[in-house]
Coordinates of C-alpha atoms and ligand atoms in Angstrom, one line a residue:
X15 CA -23.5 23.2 -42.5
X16 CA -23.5 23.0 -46.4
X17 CA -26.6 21.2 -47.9
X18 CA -26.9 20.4 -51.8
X19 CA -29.2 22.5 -54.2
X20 CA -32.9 20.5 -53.9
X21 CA -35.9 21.3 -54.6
X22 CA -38.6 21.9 -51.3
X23 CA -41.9 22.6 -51.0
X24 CA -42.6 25.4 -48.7
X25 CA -45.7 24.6 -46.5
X26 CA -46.9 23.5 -43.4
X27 CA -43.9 22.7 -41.5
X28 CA -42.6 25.9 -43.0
X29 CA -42.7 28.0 -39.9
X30 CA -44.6 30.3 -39.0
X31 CA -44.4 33.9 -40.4
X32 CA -45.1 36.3 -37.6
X33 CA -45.8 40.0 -38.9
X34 CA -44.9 42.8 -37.4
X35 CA -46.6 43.9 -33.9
X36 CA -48.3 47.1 -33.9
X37 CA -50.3 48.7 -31.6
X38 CA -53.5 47.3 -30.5
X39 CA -55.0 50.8 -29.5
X40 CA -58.7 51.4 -29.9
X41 CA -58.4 54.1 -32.4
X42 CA -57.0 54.3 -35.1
X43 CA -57.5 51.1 -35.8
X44 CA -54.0 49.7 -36.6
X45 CA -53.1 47.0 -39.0
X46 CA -53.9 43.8 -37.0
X47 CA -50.9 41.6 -35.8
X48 CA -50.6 37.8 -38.0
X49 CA -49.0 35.0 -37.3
X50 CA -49.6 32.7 -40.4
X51 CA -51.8 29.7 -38.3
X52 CA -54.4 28.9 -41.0
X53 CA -54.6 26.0 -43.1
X54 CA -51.5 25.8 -45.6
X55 CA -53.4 27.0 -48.9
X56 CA -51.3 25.4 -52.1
X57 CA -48.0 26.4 -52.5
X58 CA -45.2 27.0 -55.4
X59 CA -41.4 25.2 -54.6
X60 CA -38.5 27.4 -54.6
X61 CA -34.9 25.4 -54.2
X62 CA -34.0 27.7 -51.2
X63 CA -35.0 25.7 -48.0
X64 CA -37.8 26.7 -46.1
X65 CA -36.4 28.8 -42.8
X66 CA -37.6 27.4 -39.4
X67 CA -39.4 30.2 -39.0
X68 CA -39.9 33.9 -40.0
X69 CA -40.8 37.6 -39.5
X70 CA -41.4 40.3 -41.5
X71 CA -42.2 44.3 -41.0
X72 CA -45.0 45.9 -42.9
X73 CA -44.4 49.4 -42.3
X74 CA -46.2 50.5 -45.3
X75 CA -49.6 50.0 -43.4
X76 CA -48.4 50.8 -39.9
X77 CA -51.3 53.6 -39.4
X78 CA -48.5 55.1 -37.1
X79 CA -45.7 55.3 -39.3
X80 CA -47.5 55.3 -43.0
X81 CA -43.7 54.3 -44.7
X82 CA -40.6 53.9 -43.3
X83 CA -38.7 56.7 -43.8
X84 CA -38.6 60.1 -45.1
X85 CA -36.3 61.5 -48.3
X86 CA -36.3 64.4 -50.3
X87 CA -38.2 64.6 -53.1
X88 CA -36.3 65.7 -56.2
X89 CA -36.8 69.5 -57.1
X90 CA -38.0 70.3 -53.2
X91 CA -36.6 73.4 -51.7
X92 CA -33.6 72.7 -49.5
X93 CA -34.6 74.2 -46.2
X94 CA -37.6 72.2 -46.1
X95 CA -36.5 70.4 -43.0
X96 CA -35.6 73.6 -41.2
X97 CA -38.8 74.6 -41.9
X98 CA -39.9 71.8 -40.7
X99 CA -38.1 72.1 -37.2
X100 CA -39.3 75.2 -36.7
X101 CA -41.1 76.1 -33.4
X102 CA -44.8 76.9 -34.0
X103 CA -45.3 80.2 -31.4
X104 CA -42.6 79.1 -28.9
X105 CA -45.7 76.2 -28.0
X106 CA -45.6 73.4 -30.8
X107 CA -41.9 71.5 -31.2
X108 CA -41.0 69.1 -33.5
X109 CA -38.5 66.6 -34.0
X110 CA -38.0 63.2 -35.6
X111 CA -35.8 61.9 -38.1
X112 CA -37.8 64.1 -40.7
X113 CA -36.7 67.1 -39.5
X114 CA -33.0 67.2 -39.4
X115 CA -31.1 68.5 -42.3
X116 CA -28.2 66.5 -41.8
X117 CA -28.8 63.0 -41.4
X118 CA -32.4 62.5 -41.9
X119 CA -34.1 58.5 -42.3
X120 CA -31.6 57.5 -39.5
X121 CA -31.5 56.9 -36.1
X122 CA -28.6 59.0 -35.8
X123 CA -30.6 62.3 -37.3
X124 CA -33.8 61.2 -35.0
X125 CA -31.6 61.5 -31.9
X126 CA -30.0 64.8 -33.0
X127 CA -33.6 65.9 -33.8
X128 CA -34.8 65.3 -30.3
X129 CA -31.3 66.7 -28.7
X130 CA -32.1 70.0 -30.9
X131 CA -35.7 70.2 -30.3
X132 CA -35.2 69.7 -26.6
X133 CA -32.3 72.4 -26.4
X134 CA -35.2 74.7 -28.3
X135 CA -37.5 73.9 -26.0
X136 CA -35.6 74.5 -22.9
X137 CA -34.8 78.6 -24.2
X138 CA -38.3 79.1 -23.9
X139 CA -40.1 76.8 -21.0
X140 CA -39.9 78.3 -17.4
X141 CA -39.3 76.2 -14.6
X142 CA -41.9 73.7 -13.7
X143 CA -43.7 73.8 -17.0
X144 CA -45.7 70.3 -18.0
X145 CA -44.3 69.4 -21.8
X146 CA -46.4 66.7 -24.0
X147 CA -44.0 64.9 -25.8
X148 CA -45.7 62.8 -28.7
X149 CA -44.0 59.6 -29.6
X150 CA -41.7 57.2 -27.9
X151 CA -39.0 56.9 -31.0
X152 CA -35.8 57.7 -30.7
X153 CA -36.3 60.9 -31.5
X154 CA -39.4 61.4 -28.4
X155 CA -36.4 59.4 -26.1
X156 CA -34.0 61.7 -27.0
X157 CA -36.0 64.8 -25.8
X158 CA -36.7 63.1 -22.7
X159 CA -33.3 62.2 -21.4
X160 CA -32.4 65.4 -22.5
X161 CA -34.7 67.2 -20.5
X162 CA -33.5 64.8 -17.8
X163 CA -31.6 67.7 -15.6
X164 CA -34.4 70.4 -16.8
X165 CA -37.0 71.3 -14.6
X166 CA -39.8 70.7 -16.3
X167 CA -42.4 67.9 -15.9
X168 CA -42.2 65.5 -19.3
X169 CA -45.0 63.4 -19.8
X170 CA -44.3 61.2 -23.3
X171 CA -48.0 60.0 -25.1
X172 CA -47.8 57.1 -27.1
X173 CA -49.9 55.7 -29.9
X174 CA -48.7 52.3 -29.6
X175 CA -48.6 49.3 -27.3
X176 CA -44.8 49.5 -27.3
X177 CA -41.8 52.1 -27.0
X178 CA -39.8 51.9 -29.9
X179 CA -41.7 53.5 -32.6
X180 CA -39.8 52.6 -36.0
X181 CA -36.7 50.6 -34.2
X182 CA -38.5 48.1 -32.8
X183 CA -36.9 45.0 -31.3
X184 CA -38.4 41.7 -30.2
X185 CA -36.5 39.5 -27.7
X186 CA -37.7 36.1 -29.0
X187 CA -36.2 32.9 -27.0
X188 CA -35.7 31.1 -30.6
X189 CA -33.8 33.8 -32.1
X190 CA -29.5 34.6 -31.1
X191 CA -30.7 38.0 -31.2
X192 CA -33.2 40.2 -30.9
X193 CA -35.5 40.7 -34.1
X194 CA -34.8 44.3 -35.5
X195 CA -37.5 44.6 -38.0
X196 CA -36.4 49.3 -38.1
X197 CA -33.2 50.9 -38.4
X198 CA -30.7 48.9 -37.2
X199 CA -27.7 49.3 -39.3
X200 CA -25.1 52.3 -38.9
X201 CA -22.2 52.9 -41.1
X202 CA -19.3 51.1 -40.1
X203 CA -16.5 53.3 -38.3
X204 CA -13.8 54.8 -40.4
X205 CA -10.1 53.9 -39.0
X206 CA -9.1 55.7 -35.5
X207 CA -13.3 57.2 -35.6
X208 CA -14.8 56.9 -32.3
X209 CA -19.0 57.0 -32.1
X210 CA -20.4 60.5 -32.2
X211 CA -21.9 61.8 -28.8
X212 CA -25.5 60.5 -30.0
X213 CA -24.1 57.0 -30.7
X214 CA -22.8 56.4 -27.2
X215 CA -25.9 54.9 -25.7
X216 CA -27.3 53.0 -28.2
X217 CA -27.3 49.1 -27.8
X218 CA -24.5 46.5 -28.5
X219 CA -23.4 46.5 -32.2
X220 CA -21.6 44.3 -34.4
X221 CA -19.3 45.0 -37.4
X222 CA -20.4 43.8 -40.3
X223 CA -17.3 44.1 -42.8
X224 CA -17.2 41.4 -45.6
X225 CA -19.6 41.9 -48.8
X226 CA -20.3 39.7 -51.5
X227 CA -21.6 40.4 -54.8
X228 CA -23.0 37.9 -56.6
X229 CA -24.0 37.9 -60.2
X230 CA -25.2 34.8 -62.1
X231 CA -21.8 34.2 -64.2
X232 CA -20.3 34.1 -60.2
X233 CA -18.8 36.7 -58.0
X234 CA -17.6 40.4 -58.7
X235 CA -15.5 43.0 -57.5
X236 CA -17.7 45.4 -55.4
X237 CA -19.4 47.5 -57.1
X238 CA -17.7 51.4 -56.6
X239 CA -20.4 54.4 -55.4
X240 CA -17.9 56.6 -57.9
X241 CA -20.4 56.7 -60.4
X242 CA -23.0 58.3 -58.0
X243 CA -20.8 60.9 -56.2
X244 CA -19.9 62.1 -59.9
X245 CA -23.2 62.1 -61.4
X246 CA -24.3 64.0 -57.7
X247 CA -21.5 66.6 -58.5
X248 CA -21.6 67.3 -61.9
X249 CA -26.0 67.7 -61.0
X250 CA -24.8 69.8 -58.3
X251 CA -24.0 72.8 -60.9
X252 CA -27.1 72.6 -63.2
X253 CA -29.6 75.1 -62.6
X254 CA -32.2 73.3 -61.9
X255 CA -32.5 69.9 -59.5
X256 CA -32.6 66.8 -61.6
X257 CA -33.4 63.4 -59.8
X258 CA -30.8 61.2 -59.2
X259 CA -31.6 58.6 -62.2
X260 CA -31.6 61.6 -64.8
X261 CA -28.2 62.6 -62.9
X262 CA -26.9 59.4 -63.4
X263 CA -28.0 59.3 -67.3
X264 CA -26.8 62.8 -67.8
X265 CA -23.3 61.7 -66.8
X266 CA -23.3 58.4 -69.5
X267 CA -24.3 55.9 -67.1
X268 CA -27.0 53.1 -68.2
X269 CA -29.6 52.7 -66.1
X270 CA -30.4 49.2 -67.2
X271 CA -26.5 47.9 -66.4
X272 CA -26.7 45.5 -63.6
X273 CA -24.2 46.5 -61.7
X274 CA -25.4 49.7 -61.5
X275 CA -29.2 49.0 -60.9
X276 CA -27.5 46.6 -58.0
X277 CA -26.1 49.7 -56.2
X278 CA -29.3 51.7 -56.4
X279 CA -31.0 48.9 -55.4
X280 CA -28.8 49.0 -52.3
X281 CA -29.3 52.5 -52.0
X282 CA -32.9 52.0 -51.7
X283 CA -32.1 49.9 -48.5
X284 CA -31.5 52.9 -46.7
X285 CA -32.8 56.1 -49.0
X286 CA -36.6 54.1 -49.2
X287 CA -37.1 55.5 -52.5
X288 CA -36.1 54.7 -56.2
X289 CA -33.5 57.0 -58.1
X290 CA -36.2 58.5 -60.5
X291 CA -37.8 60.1 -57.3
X292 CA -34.7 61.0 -55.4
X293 CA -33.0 65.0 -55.6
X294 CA -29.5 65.0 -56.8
X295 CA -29.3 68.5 -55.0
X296 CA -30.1 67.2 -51.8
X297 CA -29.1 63.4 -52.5
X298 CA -29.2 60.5 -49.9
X299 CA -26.0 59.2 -47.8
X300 CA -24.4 57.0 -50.3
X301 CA -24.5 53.4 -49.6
X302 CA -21.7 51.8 -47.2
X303 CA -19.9 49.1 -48.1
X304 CA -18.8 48.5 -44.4
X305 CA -22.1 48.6 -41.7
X306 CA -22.5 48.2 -37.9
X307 CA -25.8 46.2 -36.8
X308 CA -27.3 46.9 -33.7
X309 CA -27.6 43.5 -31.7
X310 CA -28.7 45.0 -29.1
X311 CA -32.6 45.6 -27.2
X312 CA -33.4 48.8 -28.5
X313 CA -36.9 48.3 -26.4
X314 CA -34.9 48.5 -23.2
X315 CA -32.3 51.4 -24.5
X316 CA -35.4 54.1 -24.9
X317 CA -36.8 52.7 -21.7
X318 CA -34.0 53.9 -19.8
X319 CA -33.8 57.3 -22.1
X320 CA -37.0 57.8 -21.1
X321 CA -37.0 56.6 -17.6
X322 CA -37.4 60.1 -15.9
X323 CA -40.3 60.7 -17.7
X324 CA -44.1 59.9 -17.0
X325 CA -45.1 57.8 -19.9
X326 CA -48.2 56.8 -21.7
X327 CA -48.6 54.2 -23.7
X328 CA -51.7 53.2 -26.3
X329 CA -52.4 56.6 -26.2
X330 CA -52.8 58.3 -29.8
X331 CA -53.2 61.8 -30.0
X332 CA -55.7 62.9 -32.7
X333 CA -55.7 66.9 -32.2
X334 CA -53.5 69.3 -31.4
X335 CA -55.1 73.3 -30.3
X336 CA -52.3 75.9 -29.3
X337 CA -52.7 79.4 -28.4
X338 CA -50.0 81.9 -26.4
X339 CA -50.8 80.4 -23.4
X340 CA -50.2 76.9 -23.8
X341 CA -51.4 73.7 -26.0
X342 CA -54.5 71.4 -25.4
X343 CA -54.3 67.2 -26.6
X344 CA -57.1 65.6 -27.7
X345 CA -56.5 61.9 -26.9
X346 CA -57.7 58.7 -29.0
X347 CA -60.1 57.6 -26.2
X348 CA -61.9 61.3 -27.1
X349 CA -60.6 63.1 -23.6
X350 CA -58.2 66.3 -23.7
X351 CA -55.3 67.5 -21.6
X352 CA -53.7 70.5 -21.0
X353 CA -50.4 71.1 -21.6
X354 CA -47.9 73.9 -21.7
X355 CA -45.8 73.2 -24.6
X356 CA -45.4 70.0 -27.0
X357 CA -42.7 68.4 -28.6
X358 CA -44.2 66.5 -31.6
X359 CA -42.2 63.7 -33.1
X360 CA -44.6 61.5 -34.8
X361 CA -43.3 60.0 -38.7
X362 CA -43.2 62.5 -42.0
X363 CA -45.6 59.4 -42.6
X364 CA -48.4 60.4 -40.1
X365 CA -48.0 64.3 -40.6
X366 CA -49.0 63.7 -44.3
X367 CA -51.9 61.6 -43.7
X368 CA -53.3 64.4 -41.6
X369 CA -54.0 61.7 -38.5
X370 CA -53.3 65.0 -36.6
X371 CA -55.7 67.6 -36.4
X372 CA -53.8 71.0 -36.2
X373 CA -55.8 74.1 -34.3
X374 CA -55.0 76.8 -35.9
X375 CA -53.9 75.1 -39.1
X376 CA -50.1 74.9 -39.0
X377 CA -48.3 78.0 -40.8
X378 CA -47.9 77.6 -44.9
X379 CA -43.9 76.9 -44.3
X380 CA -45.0 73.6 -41.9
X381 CA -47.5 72.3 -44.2
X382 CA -45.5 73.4 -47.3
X383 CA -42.5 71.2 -45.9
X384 CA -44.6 68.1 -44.9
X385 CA -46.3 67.7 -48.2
X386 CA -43.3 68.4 -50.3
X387 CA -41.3 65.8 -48.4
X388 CA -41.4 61.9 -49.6
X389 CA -42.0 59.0 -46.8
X390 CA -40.3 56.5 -48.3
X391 CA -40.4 52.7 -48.1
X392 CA -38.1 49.9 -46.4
X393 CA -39.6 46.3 -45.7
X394 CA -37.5 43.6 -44.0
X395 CA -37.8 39.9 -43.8
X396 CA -35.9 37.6 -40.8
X397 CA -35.0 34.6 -41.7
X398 CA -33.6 31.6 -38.9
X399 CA -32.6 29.0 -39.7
X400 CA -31.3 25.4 -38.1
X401 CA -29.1 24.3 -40.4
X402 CA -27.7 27.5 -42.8
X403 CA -28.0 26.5 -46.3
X404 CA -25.1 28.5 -47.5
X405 CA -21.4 28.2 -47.5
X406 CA -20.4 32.2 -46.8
X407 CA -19.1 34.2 -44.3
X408 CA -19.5 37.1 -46.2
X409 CA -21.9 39.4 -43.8
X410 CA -23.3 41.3 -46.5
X411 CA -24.6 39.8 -49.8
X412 CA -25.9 41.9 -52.7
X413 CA -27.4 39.8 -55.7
X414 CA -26.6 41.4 -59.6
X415 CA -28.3 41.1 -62.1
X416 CA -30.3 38.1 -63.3
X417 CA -33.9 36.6 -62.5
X418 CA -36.2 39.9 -62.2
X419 CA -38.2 38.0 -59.7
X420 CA -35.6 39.0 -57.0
X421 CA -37.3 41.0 -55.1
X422 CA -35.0 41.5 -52.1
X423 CA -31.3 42.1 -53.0
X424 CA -29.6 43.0 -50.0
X425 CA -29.3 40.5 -47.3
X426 CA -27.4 40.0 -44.0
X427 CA -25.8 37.3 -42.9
X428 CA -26.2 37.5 -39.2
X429 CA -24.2 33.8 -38.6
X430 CA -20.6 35.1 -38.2
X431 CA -21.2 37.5 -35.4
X432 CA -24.4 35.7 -33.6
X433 CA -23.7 31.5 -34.3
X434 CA -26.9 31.2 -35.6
X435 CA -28.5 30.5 -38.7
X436 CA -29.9 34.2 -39.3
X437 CA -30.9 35.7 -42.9
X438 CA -32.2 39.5 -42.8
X439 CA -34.0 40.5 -46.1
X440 CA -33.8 44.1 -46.8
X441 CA -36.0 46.1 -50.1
X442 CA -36.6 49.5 -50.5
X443 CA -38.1 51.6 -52.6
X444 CA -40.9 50.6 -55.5
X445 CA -39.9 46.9 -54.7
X446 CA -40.6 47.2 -51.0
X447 CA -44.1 48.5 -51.6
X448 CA -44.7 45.5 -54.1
X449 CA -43.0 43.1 -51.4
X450 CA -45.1 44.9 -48.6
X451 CA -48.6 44.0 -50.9
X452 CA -48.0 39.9 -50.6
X453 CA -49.2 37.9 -48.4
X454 CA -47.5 36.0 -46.0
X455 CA -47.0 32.4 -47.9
X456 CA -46.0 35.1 -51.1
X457 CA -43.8 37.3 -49.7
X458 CA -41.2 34.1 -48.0
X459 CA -41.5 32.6 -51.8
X460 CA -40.3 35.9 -52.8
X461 CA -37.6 36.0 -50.3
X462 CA -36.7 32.4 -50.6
X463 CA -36.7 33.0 -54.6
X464 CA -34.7 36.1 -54.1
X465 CA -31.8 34.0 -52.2
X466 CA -31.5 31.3 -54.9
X467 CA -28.1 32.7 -55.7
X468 CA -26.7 32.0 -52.7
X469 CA -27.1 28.5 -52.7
X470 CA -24.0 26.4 -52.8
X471 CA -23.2 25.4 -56.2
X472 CA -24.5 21.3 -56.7
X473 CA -22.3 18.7 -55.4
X474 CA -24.4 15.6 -56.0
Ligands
LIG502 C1 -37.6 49.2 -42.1 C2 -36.7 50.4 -41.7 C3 -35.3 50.3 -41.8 C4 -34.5 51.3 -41.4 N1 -33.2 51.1 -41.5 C5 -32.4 52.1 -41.0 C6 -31.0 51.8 -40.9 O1 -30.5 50.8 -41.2 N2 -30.2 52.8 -40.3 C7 -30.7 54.0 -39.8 O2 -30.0 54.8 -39.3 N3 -32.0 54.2 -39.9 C8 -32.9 53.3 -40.4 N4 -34.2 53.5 -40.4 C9 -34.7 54.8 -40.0 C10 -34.8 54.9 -38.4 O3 -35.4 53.7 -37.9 C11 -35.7 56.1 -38.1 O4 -35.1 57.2 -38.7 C12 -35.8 56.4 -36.7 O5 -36.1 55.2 -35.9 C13 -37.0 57.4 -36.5 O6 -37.1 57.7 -35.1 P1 -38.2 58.8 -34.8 O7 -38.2 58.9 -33.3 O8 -38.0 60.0 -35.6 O9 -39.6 58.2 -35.3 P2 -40.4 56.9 -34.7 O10 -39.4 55.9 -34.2 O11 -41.4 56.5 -35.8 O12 -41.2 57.5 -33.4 C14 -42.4 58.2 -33.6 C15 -43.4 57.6 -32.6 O13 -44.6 58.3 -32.7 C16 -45.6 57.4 -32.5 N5 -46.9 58.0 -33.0 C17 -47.3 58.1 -34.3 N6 -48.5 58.7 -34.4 C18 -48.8 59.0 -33.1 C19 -49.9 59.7 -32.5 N7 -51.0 60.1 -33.3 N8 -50.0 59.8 -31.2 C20 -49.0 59.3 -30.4 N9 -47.9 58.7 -30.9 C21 -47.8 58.6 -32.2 C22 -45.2 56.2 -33.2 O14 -45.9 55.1 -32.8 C23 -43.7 56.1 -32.9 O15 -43.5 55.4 -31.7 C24 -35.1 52.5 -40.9 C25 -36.5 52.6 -40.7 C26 -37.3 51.5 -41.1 C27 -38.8 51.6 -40.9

């Protein structure tokens, strides 16, 4: 339903914001799950309405997570996810979507990740071996179901309260759908392209197909990835790695143009970090102007990957001690268990913040890898809505240009597949770590602020 431009106060009546749920597991202590029931403190207007209610992620602070995703830093050695994939003494596995070379930061490279590590795994374990599988990702499912037929004795520990790791979904009666507040967007299928093997089993999706671009002077064509695929080309024969802004410069584009900056802030959406930071050698998937969202219950997708499996949950596992003749876990509640190989699939994130006590360190080439690696940043903010304030059926609207107080960019309209009045704010990069530092009441002004070009133009 179209409403005209107005002016609203956001504030009680607002909704409330809900944060995302992480674990509630003695130690670490995790960030502690909001819901914004306090007293209204004074707020600023915005003309967007004020959504029914709201949720928002805060990966950046998830103590199991410590980012959202992981990219490679510009001028880091190109194996350093091989590297990273590498089995420590045929007793320490990894996987997750830091380790694979080809499509990491997805949920299509965390599933191949655990495919691989479990096909790894299964050259060396004899039959009736007990495997530790840490984390219950995608990536920790994966290696599950795919030990499924193996026989072996998987037991998956947890950190969290949940399964789901960074693809978390909430079934919330209010909401068409559940709320994704991880990965949850896929590029859209080329003409005749069927889903690849890992694809098959994830949960319902819809196609998400029409983009707008909005700049203040009106709408545009869509703005064309050409100009990174030929900086990323012509970067690809110098002799050293340049990031992906310096690229960009080096082959006459302007930084500051808005279209431009509007694409790379789109690319952020997915890569989690800025252009200055990014390798042109070993560049992010370039952005797609087509997607697929899941719809679906992730949640009840990696129960049923995982459904042979014994598994713990609210479990963190603070040490890891591996000889020849098999690996010992140190649990968060301080007791150990024995183990004869592990599969370790925890976030880049988590790796880096050394969460993980390693006995004996891990070789030079794993620690090498983990530090030289980025963990980027994505944040997302949900938006319903009873009556939608805007007149498009567009599905994915990217704002150019104008206010700098736009904080999120990239939005997805969530009405024309589910009938309901559904917003998604996505920000990468430097902007998601700013949007990730507000508050609650702050961070829906900057959302609502950041849609004020979508409004219907004034008809009274
Ligand atoms: C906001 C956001 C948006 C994204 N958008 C997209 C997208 O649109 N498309 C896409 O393809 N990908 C996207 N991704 C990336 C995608 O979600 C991830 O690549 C994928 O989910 C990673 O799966 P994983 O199993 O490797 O890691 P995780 O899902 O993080 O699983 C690791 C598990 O280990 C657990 N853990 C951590 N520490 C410990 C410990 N000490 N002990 C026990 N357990 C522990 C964690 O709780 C977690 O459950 C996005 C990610 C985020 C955060």
């Amino acid at each position: 339903m179209r409403m005209t431009r107005r002016q609203l106060l956001i504030g009680a009546g607002a909704g409330a914001l809900g944060v995302l749920l992480v674990s509630c597991t003695p130690e670490p202590k995790p960030t502690p799950t909001a819901t914004n029931t306090g007293t209204p403190s004074p707020l600023p207007t915005t003309a967007v309405p004020a959504p029914a209610s709201s949720v928002r992620s805060t990966w950046g602070s998830d103590p199991y997570s410590r980012g959202a995703v992981s990219f490679t830093r510009v001028g880091v050695q190109g194996d350093a996810r091989e590297r990273l994939a590498e089995p420590v003494e045929g007793r320490v596995f990894f996987a997750g979507e830091a380790t694979d070379a080809d499509n990491p930061g997805t949920i299509r490279g965390a599933i191949h990740s655990g495919e691989s590590a479990a096909m790894r795994l299964r050259a060396s374990a004899l039959a009736g071996e007990r495997i530790a599988v840490i984390g219950a990702g995608l990536a920790g499912a994966a290696v599950a179901a795919s030990l499924r037929d193996a026989d072996l004795q998987v037991t998956v520990l947890e950190a969290r309260e949940s399964v789901g790791g960074r693809t978390p979904s909430r079934v919330d009666d209010e909401w068409a759908t559940p709320i994704q507040l991880g990965g949850w967007l896929l590029p859209a299928l080329a003409e005749g392209e069927e889903a690849g093997r890992e694809e098959l089993g994830l949960p319902e999706t819809v196609e998400l197909a029409s983009a707008l671009w909005r700049a203040p002077d009106g709408d545009i064509e869509a703005v064309a990835t050409t100009p990174l695929a030929t900086a990323i080309t012509a970067a690809g024969k110098l002799p050293t790695d340049v990031s992906l802004a310096e690229a960009l410069t080096d082959a006459g584009a302007d930084l500051e143009d808005p279209s431009l900056a509007g694409l790379l802030a789109y690319l952020t959406t997915t890569a989690g970090a800025d252009a200055e930071s990014l390798s042109s050698w070993f560049p992010p998937a370039l952005p797609s102007a087509a997607l697929r969202a899941v719809v679906g219950d992730f949640d009840a997708h990696i129960r049923e990957l995982l459904s042979n499996a014994q598994l713990t949950l609210s479990t963190p596992v603070t040490r890891v001690a591996y000889d020849d003749a098999g690996v010992s876990l140190r649990l968060g509640t301080g007791e150990s268990t024995s183990f004869d190989r592990v599969v370790i699939t925890v976030p880049l994130g988590v790796l880096q913040s050394e969460r993980i006590d390693f006995s004996p360190p891990l070789p030079f080439t794993h620690r090498g890898a983990i530090n030289a690696l980025g963990m980027g940043h994505i944040e997302m903010i949900w938006l319903r809505y009873d009556e939608p304030f805007w007149d498009t059926d567009a599905t994915i609207w990217h704002s150019i240009g104008g206010e700098a107080d736009q904080l999120v960019r990239t939005w997805i309209n969530l009405q024309p597949s589910t009938g309901a009045g559904i917003l998604v704010g996505v920000v990468g990069g430097a902007a998601a770590e700013e949007f990730a530092e507000l508050d609650e009441q702050a961070a829906l002004v900057a959302a609502l602020t950041s849609l004020a070009p979508f409004l219907p133009p004034e008809t009274d």
